[in-house]
């Protein structure tokens, strides 16, 4: 694990899982048993993700980084979080358990809030489709678990942000932002930036550019509408994150409604098998 530039730490898998699980899921106050079950879900995801992505940073001399590029890894939380003991129990309860598909650990992508509908990895980034990463509606009790958000930004500020990246650069003038295509989940697949020159941009690329400039809580997902109001562009959307794989907001709602961790994992990664690592 690389925790910061030029700092590499060798960590046992279960120790890594314990810190990654509590770093990626910060439980709200609530029923300790429910939170422990949710941490069990996150522990299986963290373990599977680590194994399926081992060597992701091999060129730099380590397996995984400690940021959201891989998974958050903040071991200090095991000393400061009120849920540290619950995380320890969750890791022991799931010791060695990994989600498998077609003879290999699954790519267990996850996010904070799907906004009511998950997406596929192909829709988000292109590449190879994964049969267990589907675009499906989060129905039932989970519907009320998904957040709505609004973000307003001046034309001058958004122009500076998009001109800072070659993928979105339009020149001295930004005249409009138009959604030209949505994927099966309703997320923005393609967006037209009209300005001194026009740019057709992937939805996730556009969000990444804005997140780098304004932070991840600005345009929180690509499940949005956009309009111009005077000198501002206003984004209204649902959810938080890329929408692929397990939805933490939906998963927590399912556990609160009585679902078991194994049921939640099968809901968001259908067709995978839960068993110990080889």
Short mmCIF file of C-alpha atoms in Angstrom, two decimals:
data_model
loop_
_atom_site.label_atom_id
_atom_site.label_comp_id
_atom_site.label_asym_id
_atom_site.label_seq_id
_atom_site.Cartn_x
_atom_site.Cartn_y
_atom_site.Cartn_z
CA UNK A 1 0.00 0.00 0.00
CA UNK A 2 1.25 3.50 -0.80
CA UNK A 3 -0.18 5.98 1.73
CA UNK A 4 1.47 9.07 0.33
CA UNK A 5 4.09 9.97 -2.23
CA UNK A 6 7.23 7.84 -1.79
CA UNK A 7 5.84 6.07 1.31
CA UNK A 8 5.07 2.37 0.91
CA UNK A 9 3.77 0.13 3.67
CA UNK A 10 3.49 -3.65 3.67
CA UNK A 11 0.12 -4.63 5.19
CA UNK A 12 -1.52 -8.00 5.76
CA UNK A 13 -4.77 -8.50 3.84
CA UNK A 14 -7.03 -8.66 6.91
CA UNK A 15 -5.39 -5.60 8.48
CA UNK A 16 -5.86 -3.77 5.20
CA UNK A 17 -9.53 -4.82 5.04
CA UNK A 18 -10.18 -3.65 8.60
CA UNK A 19 -8.91 -0.12 7.85
CA UNK A 20 -10.34 0.10 4.33
CA UNK A 21 -13.83 -0.94 5.43
CA UNK A 22 -14.11 1.72 8.11
CA UNK A 23 -12.46 4.33 5.84
CA UNK A 24 -14.92 3.77 2.98
CA UNK A 25 -18.01 3.46 5.15
CA UNK A 26 -18.36 5.92 8.02
CA UNK A 27 -21.46 4.66 9.81
CA UNK A 28 -24.04 7.21 10.86
CA UNK A 29 -25.42 6.93 14.37
CA UNK A 30 -27.88 4.07 14.56
CA UNK A 31 -28.43 0.45 15.59
CA UNK A 32 -24.96 -1.02 16.29
CA UNK A 33 -26.05 -4.42 14.93
CA UNK A 34 -27.15 -2.83 11.64
CA UNK A 35 -23.88 -0.92 11.34
CA UNK A 36 -21.86 -4.05 12.06
CA UNK A 37 -23.73 -5.91 9.29
CA UNK A 38 -23.06 -3.04 6.88
CA UNK A 39 -19.39 -3.17 7.83
CA UNK A 40 -19.47 -6.91 7.05
CA UNK A 41 -20.67 -6.02 3.55
CA UNK A 42 -17.94 -3.42 3.19
CA UNK A 43 -15.30 -5.84 4.51
CA UNK A 44 -16.12 -8.43 1.83
CA UNK A 45 -16.04 -5.71 -0.82
CA UNK A 46 -12.70 -4.35 0.44
CA UNK A 47 -11.09 -7.79 0.55
CA UNK A 48 -12.37 -8.75 -2.91
CA UNK A 49 -11.37 -5.40 -4.40
CA UNK A 50 -7.85 -5.69 -2.97
CA UNK A 51 -7.34 -9.16 -4.44
CA UNK A 52 -8.82 -8.32 -7.84
CA UNK A 53 -6.71 -5.16 -8.11
CA UNK A 54 -3.45 -6.48 -6.71
CA UNK A 55 -0.62 -4.98 -8.74
CA UNK A 56 -2.68 -2.03 -9.96
CA UNK A 57 0.28 0.24 -9.18
CA UNK A 58 2.99 -2.30 -9.99
CA UNK A 59 4.90 0.19 -12.11
CA UNK A 60 5.27 2.42 -9.07
CA UNK A 61 6.37 -0.49 -6.89
CA UNK A 62 3.26 -1.24 -4.86
CA UNK A 63 -0.17 -2.88 -5.21
CA UNK A 64 -2.76 -0.33 -4.10
CA UNK A 65 -2.79 3.35 -3.19
CA UNK A 66 -4.57 4.73 -0.13
CA UNK A 67 -6.87 7.16 -2.02
CA UNK A 68 -10.22 6.80 -3.77
CA UNK A 69 -8.33 5.85 -6.94
CA UNK A 70 -8.19 2.40 -5.30
CA UNK A 71 -9.85 2.39 -1.87
CA UNK A 72 -9.52 4.81 1.01
CA UNK A 73 -7.08 3.39 3.55
CA UNK A 74 -6.85 5.46 6.73
CA UNK A 75 -5.68 3.16 9.56
CA UNK A 76 -5.86 6.02 12.07
CA UNK A 77 -9.64 5.56 12.03
CA UNK A 78 -9.16 2.28 13.86
CA UNK A 79 -8.03 4.36 16.84
CA UNK A 80 -10.37 7.33 16.52
CA UNK A 81 -13.68 5.93 15.27
CA UNK A 82 -16.42 4.85 17.65
CA UNK A 83 -17.06 2.01 15.18
CA UNK A 84 -13.53 0.55 15.31
CA UNK A 85 -14.65 -2.44 17.39
CA UNK A 86 -17.57 -3.08 15.04
CA UNK A 87 -15.17 -3.03 12.08
CA UNK A 88 -12.92 -5.53 13.85
CA UNK A 89 -15.90 -7.84 14.50
CA UNK A 90 -17.08 -7.50 10.89
CA UNK A 91 -13.67 -8.49 9.54
CA UNK A 92 -13.48 -11.51 11.85
CA UNK A 93 -17.02 -12.54 10.92
CA UNK A 94 -16.14 -12.49 7.22
CA UNK A 95 -12.51 -13.66 7.52
CA UNK A 96 -11.20 -14.70 4.11
CA UNK A 97 -14.58 -14.30 2.37
CA UNK A 98 -14.31 -13.10 -1.22
CA UNK A 99 -16.81 -12.66 -4.07
CA UNK A 100 -15.80 -14.77 -7.07
CA UNK A 101 -16.87 -14.77 -10.69
CA UNK A 102 -15.59 -17.01 -13.46
CA UNK A 103 -12.66 -18.27 -11.38
CA UNK A 104 -11.35 -14.89 -10.24
CA UNK A 105 -12.16 -12.30 -7.57
CA UNK A 106 -14.91 -10.00 -8.82
CA UNK A 107 -14.30 -6.33 -9.50
CA UNK A 108 -16.37 -5.06 -6.57
CA UNK A 109 -16.93 -1.44 -7.50
CA UNK A 110 -19.10 0.57 -5.11
CA UNK A 111 -20.23 4.13 -4.45
CA UNK A 112 -22.06 6.20 -1.85
CA UNK A 113 -25.50 6.67 -3.43
CA UNK A 114 -26.84 5.51 -6.80
CA UNK A 115 -29.68 8.05 -6.70
CA UNK A 116 -32.22 5.27 -7.23
CA UNK A 117 -30.63 3.46 -10.19
CA UNK A 118 -27.24 1.77 -10.59
CA UNK A 119 -25.19 1.90 -13.78
CA UNK A 120 -22.81 -0.41 -15.66
CA UNK A 121 -19.05 0.04 -15.79
CA UNK A 122 -19.25 0.27 -19.58
CA UNK A 123 -21.71 3.15 -19.39
CA UNK A 124 -19.50 4.97 -16.91
CA UNK A 125 -16.06 4.42 -18.44
CA UNK A 126 -16.30 2.08 -21.44
CA UNK A 127 -14.10 -1.01 -21.54
CA UNK A 128 -15.03 -4.64 -20.82
CA UNK A 129 -18.56 -5.36 -19.56
CA UNK A 130 -18.93 -7.23 -16.27
CA UNK A 131 -22.08 -9.39 -16.11
CA UNK A 132 -22.50 -8.74 -12.38
CA UNK A 133 -22.32 -4.92 -12.68
CA UNK A 134 -25.81 -4.16 -13.93
CA UNK A 135 -27.96 -1.07 -14.43
CA UNK A 136 -30.98 -1.74 -12.17
CA UNK A 137 -33.45 0.31 -10.20
CA UNK A 138 -33.07 0.46 -6.41
CA UNK A 139 -36.69 -0.17 -5.51
CA UNK A 140 -38.78 -0.67 -2.38
CA UNK A 141 -37.69 0.78 0.97
CA UNK A 142 -34.47 1.92 -0.68
CA UNK A 143 -36.25 4.60 -2.73
CA UNK A 144 -36.37 7.06 0.17
CA UNK A 145 -32.70 6.49 1.01
CA UNK A 146 -31.40 8.38 -2.01
CA UNK A 147 -30.40 12.02 -1.72
CA UNK A 148 -31.14 14.95 -4.02
CA UNK A 149 -28.75 17.86 -4.45
CA UNK A 150 -28.37 21.22 -6.18
CA UNK A 151 -25.16 22.99 -7.14
CA UNK A 152 -24.84 26.46 -8.68
CA UNK A 153 -21.65 27.83 -10.24
CA UNK A 154 -20.88 31.03 -12.13
CA UNK A 155 -20.14 30.85 -15.84
CA UNK A 156 -16.71 32.40 -15.22
CA UNK A 157 -15.76 29.75 -12.66
CA UNK A 158 -16.97 26.80 -14.70
CA UNK A 159 -15.22 28.18 -17.80
CA UNK A 160 -11.95 28.35 -15.88
CA UNK A 161 -12.44 24.78 -14.66
CA UNK A 162 -13.17 23.23 -18.05
CA UNK A 163 -10.42 25.19 -19.77
CA UNK A 164 -7.92 23.67 -17.32
CA UNK A 165 -8.41 20.23 -18.91
CA UNK A 166 -7.74 19.35 -22.55
CA UNK A 167 -10.82 17.10 -22.68
CA UNK A 168 -13.20 19.97 -21.94
CA UNK A 169 -11.38 23.09 -23.15
CA UNK A 170 -13.66 25.46 -25.11
CA UNK A 171 -11.63 28.68 -25.25
CA UNK A 172 -12.56 32.19 -24.12
CA UNK A 173 -16.33 31.78 -24.15
CA UNK A 174 -18.86 29.27 -22.73
CA UNK A 175 -22.31 29.67 -24.29
CA UNK A 176 -24.10 26.54 -23.14
CA UNK A 177 -24.05 23.08 -21.58
CA UNK A 178 -26.39 20.58 -23.25
CA UNK A 179 -27.06 16.95 -22.37
CA UNK A 180 -26.96 15.02 -25.65
CA UNK A 181 -27.21 11.40 -24.46
CA UNK A 182 -28.21 9.47 -21.35
CA UNK A 183 -27.46 5.84 -20.51
CA UNK A 184 -30.00 3.21 -19.40
CA UNK A 185 -29.81 4.42 -15.79
CA UNK A 186 -30.65 8.00 -16.78
CA UNK A 187 -27.11 9.29 -16.20
CA UNK A 188 -25.50 11.77 -18.53
CA UNK A 189 -23.51 9.73 -21.04
CA UNK A 190 -22.54 12.62 -23.29
CA UNK A 191 -22.61 16.38 -22.92
CA UNK A 192 -22.04 19.21 -25.42
CA UNK A 193 -20.04 22.20 -24.23
CA UNK A 194 -20.70 25.12 -26.59
CA UNK A 195 -18.23 27.98 -26.63
CA UNK A 196 -15.49 29.50 -28.71
CA UNK A 197 -15.19 25.92 -29.90
CA UNK A 198 -17.56 23.05 -29.13
CA UNK A 199 -16.64 19.94 -27.17
CA UNK A 200 -18.54 16.64 -26.94
CA UNK A 201 -17.54 15.10 -23.60
CA UNK A 202 -18.30 11.88 -21.71
CA UNK A 203 -20.48 12.55 -18.67
CA UNK A 204 -18.03 11.01 -16.17
CA UNK A 205 -15.13 12.96 -17.68
CA UNK A 206 -17.09 16.20 -17.30
CA UNK A 207 -17.90 15.40 -13.67
CA UNK A 208 -14.28 14.47 -12.97
CA UNK A 209 -13.10 17.84 -14.29
CA UNK A 210 -15.58 19.74 -12.11
CA UNK A 211 -14.84 17.57 -9.05
CA UNK A 212 -11.13 18.31 -9.34
CA UNK A 213 -11.85 22.05 -9.30
CA UNK A 214 -14.87 22.33 -6.98
CA UNK A 215 -14.67 19.14 -4.91
CA UNK A 216 -16.61 15.84 -5.07
CA UNK A 217 -19.67 17.32 -3.34
CA UNK A 218 -20.28 19.87 -6.10
CA UNK A 219 -21.67 17.88 -9.06
CA UNK A 220 -22.06 14.69 -7.06
CA UNK A 221 -23.06 12.34 -9.87
CA UNK A 222 -23.91 12.32 -13.57
CA UNK A 223 -27.56 11.72 -12.73
CA UNK A 224 -28.42 15.39 -13.21
CA UNK A 225 -30.23 18.12 -15.15
CA UNK A 226 -28.50 21.41 -15.96
CA UNK A 227 -29.88 24.84 -16.81
CA UNK A 228 -28.63 28.39 -17.09
CA UNK A 229 -29.93 31.08 -14.74
CA UNK A 230 -28.46 34.49 -15.51
CA UNK A 231 -24.69 34.27 -15.03
CA UNK A 232 -24.89 30.86 -13.34
CA UNK A 233 -25.23 27.24 -14.38
CA UNK A 234 -27.44 25.24 -12.01
CA UNK A 235 -27.11 21.46 -11.66
CA UNK A 236 -29.87 19.44 -9.98
CA UNK A 237 -29.31 15.76 -9.43
CA UNK A 238 -29.57 12.62 -7.36
CA UNK A 239 -27.03 10.35 -5.75
CA UNK A 240 -23.31 10.58 -5.05
CA UNK A 241 -20.61 8.78 -7.04
CA UNK A 242 -20.31 6.85 -10.29
CA UNK A 243 -23.31 4.58 -9.63
CA UNK A 244 -21.55 1.31 -10.54
CA UNK A 245 -21.77 -1.76 -8.31
CA UNK A 246 -22.92 -1.60 -4.70
CA UNK A 247 -24.86 1.45 -3.60
CA UNK A 248 -24.02 2.10 0.06
CA UNK A 249 -27.19 4.10 0.70
CA UNK A 250 -29.35 1.35 -0.80
CA UNK A 251 -27.40 -1.43 0.92
CA UNK A 252 -27.80 0.21 4.33
CA UNK A 253 -31.53 0.66 3.73
CA UNK A 254 -31.83 -3.04 2.84
CA UNK A 255 -30.06 -4.12 6.02
CA UNK A 256 -32.26 -1.78 8.06
CA UNK A 257 -35.24 -3.53 6.44
CA UNK A 258 -33.98 -6.95 7.55
CA UNK A 259 -31.78 -8.16 4.66
CA UNK A 260 -28.65 -10.15 5.54
CA UNK A 261 -25.20 -9.11 4.30
CA UNK A 262 -25.05 -12.06 1.90
CA UNK A 263 -28.40 -11.02 0.39
CA UNK A 264 -27.17 -7.45 -0.10
CA UNK A 265 -24.00 -8.65 -1.83
CA UNK A 266 -26.02 -10.85 -4.18
CA UNK A 267 -28.39 -7.97 -4.92
CA UNK A 268 -25.60 -5.69 -6.13
CA UNK A 269 -23.24 -8.33 -7.56
CA UNK A 270 -25.64 -10.95 -9.00
CA UNK A 271 -24.06 -14.15 -10.26
CA UNK A 272 -21.02 -13.94 -7.98
CA UNK A 273 -20.17 -16.63 -5.41
CA UNK A 274 -19.11 -15.87 -1.85
CA UNK A 275 -16.35 -18.18 -0.59
CA UNK A 276 -12.89 -18.08 0.98
CA UNK A 277 -9.91 -16.90 -1.05
CA UNK A 278 -7.77 -19.64 -2.61
#
